[in-house]
Amino acid sequence: MQSKTKKLLAALIAAGIVPAAHAADIKLGVAEALSGGAAQYGVSIRNGFQLAADEINAAGGINGNKLVLVVEDEQGKKEEAINVFKKLIFKDNVLMVFGPTLSNSAQAADPIAQAAKTVAFGTSNTADGITSIGNYVFRNSVTEADVLPATISTVKAKTGLKNVAVLYGNDDVFTKSGYDNFKKALEDQKIPVTTTETFAKGDVDFKAQLTKIKGTNPDAIVLSALLAEGAPIMVQARQLGLNVPVIGGNGMNSVKIFDLAPGGASNNLWIGSPWSIENKAPENVKFIDAYKAKFNGSPDQFAAQSYDAMYIVAQALKNTKITGELPKDRAALRDALPSVTWTGATGAFKFRQANDRAGKPAGYDADQAPIVSVTKDGKYVI
Ligand code: ILE
């Protein structure tokens, strides 16, 4: 800003014509999939951010300064995630970036934030390796590595399954990582695999794989998929008379499954997550009520995690002196984040240091334990 303009602005603030808070807005980037298949998750995520930011601003903001969200649609595509990260970081000059929605996009876009020494905070990325990108990469989404062993052991204990068939998407960072972690958990828990089948993004007909699976007569199907393919897989499995439990990863953990696989096709789907709509803790009840009032629908795990993430960043910002010098402020926010603890919609939260591939300290993962639930008639039951 020109110094003349600066002086004029200062005079207008002093005269009470321009509110002082405007001069110190805190700009946060939100890069999520708001169109395309991954918008099933991205819209919920954006809603969670908006709800939390509105609440924080209504309660006085951050030491009197208002949070302003700069929201961009990265369309669930890694090239778009890269473009949007560049726009937010270099053109909009945001303090930090939330997102992107898919691990597949995070693996491509987070290195941009890391190189620019700007925090990239994922609220839905659950694949291995995301936080190994570097020390500016954070997430509060619990990883497949942390969730899937508990999901498998719970289904084993409750259904007595003896073997499983495996079905996974082999061209997506998250579905592939889910597969790797399922495979490891099955080996660790000595559960034999009857067959392993794959599919690709955009496939619509899964009957060949499901018929093969049916031929091996498994006690359950382990499924690492995003909703766009996972929902039709459930519909087609039930059509073929495959009514065994389906054990899903994070991609299958959305209330959208009840609309996308209607008429009971979504029954008997097992998933693990730290968040449940049934959890009656006061922080969660407050979140669910506020979400319903604002968006006229029920929240899901993705909204709960983004809502909590905004409060986690707000706690860090309260301990950060914003100077107006962007590189300094971006670094100060990064340094304030690791020690934040917060009890929100997903319960008690803290970060856990992650390492890079060489075993050196890198970014931060979520340190939370999952609860396993199963779908029954349009609900998750614990
Ligand atoms: N957890 C997955 C991922 O990391 C999806 C996110 C479901 C929306 O890509």
Short mmCIF file of N, CA and C and ligand atoms in Angstrom, two decimals, residues 41 101-103 124-127 144 174 226 250-251 302, ligand 1:
data_model
loop_
_atom_site.label_atom_id
_atom_site.label_comp_id
_atom_site.label_asym_id
_atom_site.label_seq_id
_atom_site.Cartn_x
_atom_site.Cartn_y
_atom_site.Cartn_z
N TYR A 41 -17.74 -34.74 -0.42
CA TYR A 41 -17.03 -34.46 0.83
C TYR A 41 -16.75 -32.95 0.97
N THR A 101 -9.17 -31.50 -0.58
CA THR A 101 -10.09 -32.54 -0.09
C THR A 101 -9.46 -33.94 -0.15
N LEU A 102 -8.92 -34.31 -1.30
CA LEU A 102 -8.42 -35.68 -1.47
C LEU A 102 -6.91 -35.76 -1.20
N SER A 103 -6.48 -36.88 -0.64
CA SER A 103 -5.03 -37.13 -0.47
C SER A 103 -4.33 -37.08 -1.82
N SER A 124 -9.19 -33.83 5.78
CA SER A 124 -9.82 -35.07 5.28
C SER A 124 -8.80 -36.02 4.67
N ASN A 125 -7.54 -35.65 4.61
CA ASN A 125 -6.52 -36.48 3.96
C ASN A 125 -6.09 -37.60 4.91
N THR A 126 -6.26 -38.85 4.47
CA THR A 126 -6.00 -39.96 5.39
C THR A 126 -4.97 -40.96 4.85
N ALA A 127 -4.43 -40.68 3.66
CA ALA A 127 -3.42 -41.60 3.09
C ALA A 127 -2.10 -41.48 3.84
N GLU A 144 -5.64 -43.74 7.61
CA GLU A 144 -6.06 -45.14 7.38
C GLU A 144 -5.21 -46.07 8.25
N PHE A 174 -5.27 -42.16 -2.04
CA PHE A 174 -5.98 -42.61 -0.84
C PHE A 174 -6.45 -44.07 -0.94
N LEU A 226 -13.55 -44.35 -2.90
CA LEU A 226 -14.26 -43.09 -2.67
C LEU A 226 -15.72 -43.33 -3.02
N ASN A 250 -12.02 -44.54 5.03
CA ASN A 250 -12.56 -43.20 5.23
C ASN A 250 -13.47 -42.73 4.09
N GLY A 251 -13.19 -43.17 2.87
CA GLY A 251 -13.99 -42.74 1.73
C GLY A 251 -15.45 -43.15 1.82
N PHE A 302 -16.80 -35.23 7.91
CA PHE A 302 -15.96 -34.26 7.20
C PHE A 302 -16.22 -32.84 7.68
N1 ILE B 1 -9.84 -39.61 3.18
C1 ILE B 1 -9.89 -39.63 1.73
C2 ILE B 1 -8.60 -39.05 1.15
O1 ILE B 1 -7.69 -38.85 1.89
C3 ILE B 1 -11.12 -38.95 1.22
C4 ILE B 1 -11.18 -37.54 1.58
C5 ILE B 1 -12.34 -39.67 1.66
C6 ILE B 1 -12.43 -36.85 1.20
O2 ILE B 1 -8.51 -38.85 -0.03
#
